[in-house]
Each structure stands twice: as structure tokens, then as C-alpha cells.
Amino acid sequence: MSTNQEVPLGQRLCDSPFLLLIAGIVVMFAFYTIWGLIEVLNLPQATLP
Amino acid sequence: MNSISNLAAKFRTCPVTGLKVDRTAENLIKVNAVVAVVCLLLGAVAALLIVLTRWQAVHLLPAEWYYRLLTSHGLNMLIFFIIFFEMAVLYFAGPVLLNCRLPAPKLGWVNFGLMVIGMIMVNTMVYTGKADVTFTSYPPLMADPMYYLGIILFAVGALLVTFQFMATLVVAKKEKTYEGSIPLVVFGALTANIIAIITLLHGALIFIPAFLWSLGLMNMDPQIYRLVFWGLGHSSQQINVAAHVAIWYLLAGLTCGGVVLSEKVSRAAYVLYILFISMASAHHLLVDPGFGPAWKVWNTSYAMYLAVLASMIHGFTVPAGVEMGLRLRGYTNGLFEWLRKAPWGDPGFSGMALSVVIFGFMGGITGVTIGTEQINIIAHNTLRIPGHFHVTVVGGTALAFMAVTYYVLPLIFQKRVAFWGLAKLQPYLFGIGISIMGMGMIFQGIFGVPRRHWDITFSGALFPVEFHPAVTFFQAVMGIGGIIAFTGALAFILIAVVTVFFGKTVTEADLKSGASGLPQGVLKLPPQVHTGAHVVKAHETGARGTVVLVGIFFVCFVLYYFTNWKILSFLWKVG
């Protein structure tokens, strides 16, 4: 059994800085930025009185 | 032989910690910290003049200069001071704590140069009246193109430092300078680094178009600007949260031998920050009509509360770690002997402790409450918002940064802290001042006083506007608190500048004799004893004192939260 397998999954995930970086970017951009942009871009044109 | 002497020239060994310190990283820590203090001075002077203008009884500045200094204050405090200091934190948490070399050291100087040029460009534009756009620079307000270019250069420099930090992690792992996982403080810095990358990407996404817009090359949609800007504007404050929590853990260990109760729990809380804390940006858009309730509630409540949970975890584990550290040193009597015997005369400890209390009790409770969509309608754009973020960013982050400076000065600059008696008082002066000011602002906001506005008497307006007479009292509270906080900030700047440029160098004799100007964590931290009756007692009782403190916190939280629902019910009376 290699040493790597003895390390718990959670710890291995926390030991992967680039995985954490990607996860952080994806969650923020998906839920805040892109979803927000979709909401704004789909707004109907305001009708003038 | 040559390679050995080259290596020796590249590193020094710290006589206190025994860490191998990369000299380039050390110099970059120094210059970033020095420029951070310069920006703090610019921001603090502007702060005093602003608070003396908002205090209607004084009303110092004309409107034009009020808004100019408001712009300068926001940028120098929220962006330049904080981010320069965070760059110093990244150089410390990377090469120094991981005991490794700094990759691409010349790039570090290029990054620093870009950031300084950007900062100077922005301040020049602001003080020459070419960028009276406040911190947010919402379109259609337009600044000179050089203002946007300055921000872009600053952001590029900072982004490159974050990449350098990631490269440091790779180098340290490859060269096996540490075993197992990175230390918790470095993990905290990694969290801040990731949030910084998310933040700066949003900055690039909005300030490059804003620059082109200012040149007349494209149009700008104000609603899209607001959305993407707050991915920078608010998330930059979440870098602070992750960074100052890392500093709390560092200072808990350095000042009184605080322990980490559970690496697993603390790291999990940091992961929650990475995933969810940046979404708090949506709080600024809660009354914008362009976004639906699902987007608003998901970003500001469901997901965001996971980040709030993370803050509450750190808010428990840091003081509980301090409590256990002190109990393991024999302070096991009653609930609070450890708290009474804590090193309150060490500015590193008092600053950290006040930062935890002000950030948690005042910043946290007010933030979660006004971030609730329904309650936000009575708080949005009132003075409650700056009241909230002054107790989080200033009382929480800036105070933690000041506290750690009392350790950076002897450990990195290798200087004894000047005016040691004043240094012991400074965190109290600053912390109490900012708390009083924050309370004054929050209560004015509850009475409906708007944020940012130069003249709340609205003289010359078509319709008379009157506030509750209590506002006059809370204005004085804000003004007096602001003056005390400014005095505390000035004391810090004086201590830091005199220490760096005229301070006495730390010698081995100073360390042995316990010379003045050296905090107790540097001098004589008592070793932890892991055997004996008091250790058994400490493990049996656990962190009971912190549990009581957390109980008080929850009572305050519930009272403030439901009082706000009651205030909302007055506004939206049915029947």
C-alpha cells in the first residue's frame, strides 16, 4: 500500500492547491457572475411611457 | 564552495524561530509593508477629514473635496493598504514559513513596481480632481483613463504575486522543505490567495472595459458594471477575512502558545471560504431590480451562510485554541483564569483578541443581519453599511495587521519596536475608537441617515428632510470615535516608521536580557508542558470559557437579528 492511499480523501483534496483554486473560480463564476449576467442580459427592454 | 556561499548569501537563519529566510522574500515583505503603511497614512488623514465633515456640527470640507477624499480614503484603505500588506503576508507565508526559496525573485520586484506605479497613478488622478468617482466609480460617472489604467497595473502586479505564491507551494513540495500537509497558517494564506485570484479576475473583467469606455471605444452597461465590479469590490474584502484569520492563528500560537483544536475542522472552514465567501458580493445588488429573487437569495443566503458558518468556526477555534494553550500552561482555575492571565500587555495578543471580538460581535452580527434580503431594504445605502464594514475591515482586518506588525518588526526587520509603552496602548486606542465610531454609524443608519452623502440636512432641497433628534447624538459618537481611532492609527504609523528607519537592531543580548521593544512571544514564550495534573485537568474541562463566550455571542446575534425584523414590521405595517 502506498503512503498516498493512507492519507484521507479530504486531506488529499486540501493538499491540492490547484484543485481548490479551480473549485473556487468555478463556483463563484457559475453562481454569481455567469448566472447574474444571464439574468441581466435576459431583461426585457423597458417600454417608454 | 561557490554554490554554498551563494546559498548562504541567499538565506539567513532567524535566531528566534530557526527558520531559513530567503533574503529576497524578506526584502519584498519589507517594501510591501512600508508602502502599505504609507497608504494607511494617506487613507487615515482622509478618514479624519471625512468624519469631521459627516459630523454636521463640524461639517469641515466643501462638497468637492469631501467626495475627492472619500475616493482617496476608499482606495487607499480598502485596496492599496490592505493588498500591499497582503502581498507581504503571502511572501511571509510562502517562502518563510515553508522554509524554501522564492521562485522567480526578479518577478517579485517587477510585480512590486507595477503595484507602486498603479497606486501612484490612481492617487495622482484623484488628487488632481480627475477621478471624483468614489471607490465604486459607477458609470455614468467617468474618471480619467489613467485612473483605470492605474488600477489595472496595480491589479496585474498583485495577480502576478498570487501566481508567485502558487509557484512557491510547488517549489516547496518538490524540494521537500516541509513534511505532510502545509501548515494551517499557510493554508489560510492559500485561501486568501485563491480568493485574491477570483477577485482580481473580476477586476480585470470590469476595469479593462471601463478603461476602453473612458477612451470612448465602447459602451458600458451600468448594471453589468455593478455586477462584475462587486466581484472585485466586495471579494477584495474577503481576501482580508481569510488573511486576518490566518494571522489570528499565527498570533494565537506566537503570543501565548495557542493550539489548533482540530486541523480538520479549521481547514474545512477555510474550504468553505474558498467555495462560498466571494458570493457575498451579491449583497450590494439586493435592491437592484435586474436580478431575480433566486439569484439574490442563493448568493446572499443559502450559499453565503456556509461562509458565515466558516467564520463562526474560526471565531470559536481561535479563542478556544488560546484557552487550551493557556490552560496547558497551568491556568486551569475556573472559567476565565486563562483570560485574566493572558498577555494583555503584548500588542500582538491584545490586537488579535480585539480583532476577533470586534470582527465577530460587531462585524459578523451586523453583516449577516443586513445581508438578509428582507432586512436589507431598511439598511441598504444607509450609514449602517459603512458602519458594518468599518468594524469588519478596520476593527477586524486592519487591527489584526497592526497586531502582527509588532512581530514582523523584530522578526523580519530585526528591529526593536520603538515607543514600546505606546505600542502596548495602541491596539486598545484603535480598537475602542473604531468600535465607538462603528456604533455611531450603525445607529445613524438605523435612523435612516444615508451613506456617502456630504450634507444630511439637505439644505436647499425642494422638500425638507428631518431625522430623529437622536441622530445628532450618534453623529457626535461617530466623530469622537473617529478621532480616537485616527489617533490610534497615527500612533501605529509613528511606531512603525520610527522602528523601521531609526529603530535599534535586535541583538542576541537583547533576546537574552528581555530588552524593551520585543514582544513576549519573541522573548520568553513558556514551553508547553504535556504532563502533570493541570494537563489532565485541561483535557477534562476543555475550552469551557470559550463555550460561555460563544453563548454570549449567540444571545447578542439573536437579539440583534430579531430586533431588525421588528423594525421591519414597523415599516411594513399591515392592517
PDB file of N, CA, C and O in Angstrom, chain B residues 12 25 35 50 56 142 181 213 226 236 308 338 356 384 394 438 480 498 567:
ATOM      1  N   ARG B  12      19.157  33.679   5.349  1.00  0.00           N
ATOM      2  CA  ARG B  12      19.684  33.877   6.692  1.00  0.00           C
ATOM      3  C   ARG B  12      18.853  32.980   7.618  1.00  0.00           C
ATOM      4  O   ARG B  12      17.723  32.597   7.274  1.00  0.00           O
ATOM      5  N   ALA B  25      12.724  37.362  -0.484  1.00  0.00           N
ATOM      6  CA  ALA B  25      11.359  37.352   0.065  1.00  0.00           C
ATOM      7  C   ALA B  25      11.280  38.318   1.244  1.00  0.00           C
ATOM      8  O   ALA B  25      10.309  39.073   1.383  1.00  0.00           O
ATOM      9  N   VAL B  35       5.195  50.346   2.040  1.00  0.00           N
ATOM     10  CA  VAL B  35       4.256  51.066   1.164  1.00  0.00           C
ATOM     11  C   VAL B  35       2.833  50.949   1.723  1.00  0.00           C
ATOM     12  O   VAL B  35       2.042  51.902   1.648  1.00  0.00           O
ATOM     13  N   ILE B  50     -12.917  63.307   6.528  1.00  0.00           N
ATOM     14  CA  ILE B  50     -14.263  62.869   6.125  1.00  0.00           C
ATOM     15  C   ILE B  50     -15.193  62.819   7.338  1.00  0.00           C
ATOM     16  O   ILE B  50     -16.319  63.294   7.298  1.00  0.00           O
ATOM     17  N   GLN B  56     -22.223  66.771  11.242  1.00  0.00           N
ATOM     18  CA  GLN B  56     -22.810  68.033  10.768  1.00  0.00           C
ATOM     19  C   GLN B  56     -22.432  69.222  11.625  1.00  0.00           C
ATOM     20  O   GLN B  56     -22.342  70.340  11.123  1.00  0.00           O
ATOM     21  N   MET B 142     -17.494  59.094 -14.801  1.00  0.00           N
ATOM     22  CA  MET B 142     -16.310  58.643 -15.548  1.00  0.00           C
ATOM     23  C   MET B 142     -15.056  59.358 -15.048  1.00  0.00           C
ATOM     24  O   MET B 142     -15.073  60.568 -14.854  1.00  0.00           O
ATOM     25  N   SER B 181       1.126  17.867   5.183  1.00  0.00           N
ATOM     26  CA  SER B 181       0.377  18.983   4.602  1.00  0.00           C
ATOM     27  C   SER B 181       1.040  20.302   4.960  1.00  0.00           C
ATOM     28  O   SER B 181       1.799  20.380   5.928  1.00  0.00           O
ATOM     29  N   TRP B 213     -13.924  52.181 -22.202  1.00  0.00           N
ATOM     30  CA  TRP B 213     -15.088  53.072 -22.178  1.00  0.00           C
ATOM     31  C   TRP B 213     -14.651  54.520 -21.955  1.00  0.00           C
ATOM     32  O   TRP B 213     -15.138  55.450 -22.616  1.00  0.00           O
ATOM     33  N   ARG B 226     -22.016  47.045 -12.325  1.00  0.00           N
ATOM     34  CA  ARG B 226     -22.234  46.826 -10.885  1.00  0.00           C
ATOM     35  C   ARG B 226     -22.031  45.356 -10.518  1.00  0.00           C
ATOM     36  O   ARG B 226     -21.418  45.030  -9.496  1.00  0.00           O
ATOM     37  N   SER B 236     -12.612  41.606  -2.570  1.00  0.00           N
ATOM     38  CA  SER B 236     -11.311  42.050  -2.057  1.00  0.00           C
ATOM     39  C   SER B 236     -11.338  42.085  -0.531  1.00  0.00           C
ATOM     40  O   SER B 236     -10.318  41.880   0.128  1.00  0.00           O
ATOM     41  N   VAL B 308     -20.514  32.019   6.377  1.00  0.00           N
ATOM     42  CA  VAL B 308     -20.750  32.551   7.736  1.00  0.00           C
ATOM     43  C   VAL B 308     -20.444  31.456   8.761  1.00  0.00           C
ATOM     44  O   VAL B 308     -19.824  31.706   9.799  1.00  0.00           O
ATOM     45  N   TRP B 338      -7.584  31.731  32.529  1.00  0.00           N
ATOM     46  CA  TRP B 338      -6.752  31.838  31.321  1.00  0.00           C
ATOM     47  C   TRP B 338      -6.910  33.199  30.664  1.00  0.00           C
ATOM     48  O   TRP B 338      -5.936  33.774  30.161  1.00  0.00           O
ATOM     49  N   VAL B 356     -10.643  39.783  16.979  1.00  0.00           N
ATOM     50  CA  VAL B 356     -11.617  38.674  16.995  1.00  0.00           C
ATOM     51  C   VAL B 356     -12.957  39.188  17.521  1.00  0.00           C
ATOM     52  O   VAL B 356     -14.021  38.924  16.933  1.00  0.00           O
ATOM     53  N   ARG B 384     -25.544  52.487   7.974  1.00  0.00           N
ATOM     54  CA  ARG B 384     -25.319  51.185   8.613  1.00  0.00           C
ATOM     55  C   ARG B 384     -24.284  50.367   7.847  1.00  0.00           C
ATOM     56  O   ARG B 384     -23.546  49.579   8.432  1.00  0.00           O
ATOM     57  N   VAL B 394     -11.769  47.414   9.328  1.00  0.00           N
ATOM     58  CA  VAL B 394     -10.826  48.198  10.136  1.00  0.00           C
ATOM     59  C   VAL B 394     -10.636  47.538  11.503  1.00  0.00           C
ATOM     60  O   VAL B 394      -9.517  47.217  11.895  1.00  0.00           O
ATOM     61  N   GLY B 438     -17.979  52.937  14.746  1.00  0.00           N
ATOM     62  CA  GLY B 438     -18.862  51.997  14.048  1.00  0.00           C
ATOM     63  C   GLY B 438     -20.260  51.998  14.648  1.00  0.00           C
ATOM     64  O   GLY B 438     -21.261  52.021  13.918  1.00  0.00           O
ATOM     65  N   ILE B 480     -16.354  61.452  17.652  1.00  0.00           N
ATOM     66  CA  ILE B 480     -15.390  61.242  18.741  1.00  0.00           C
ATOM     67  C   ILE B 480     -14.668  59.901  18.543  1.00  0.00           C
ATOM     68  O   ILE B 480     -13.447  59.801  18.670  1.00  0.00           O
ATOM     69  N   VAL B 498       9.241  54.917  12.850  1.00  0.00           N
ATOM     70  CA  VAL B 498      10.439  55.140  13.680  1.00  0.00           C
ATOM     71  C   VAL B 498      11.203  53.828  13.863  1.00  0.00           C
ATOM     72  O   VAL B 498      12.437  53.787  13.800  1.00  0.00           O
ATOM     73  N   ILE B 567     -38.149  45.974  13.600  1.00  0.00           N
ATOM     74  CA  ILE B 567     -38.086  47.296  12.958  1.00  0.00           C
ATOM     75  C   ILE B 567     -38.696  47.231  11.561  1.00  0.00           C
ATOM     76  O   ILE B 567     -39.440  48.117  11.141  1.00  0.00           O
TER      77      ILE B 567
END
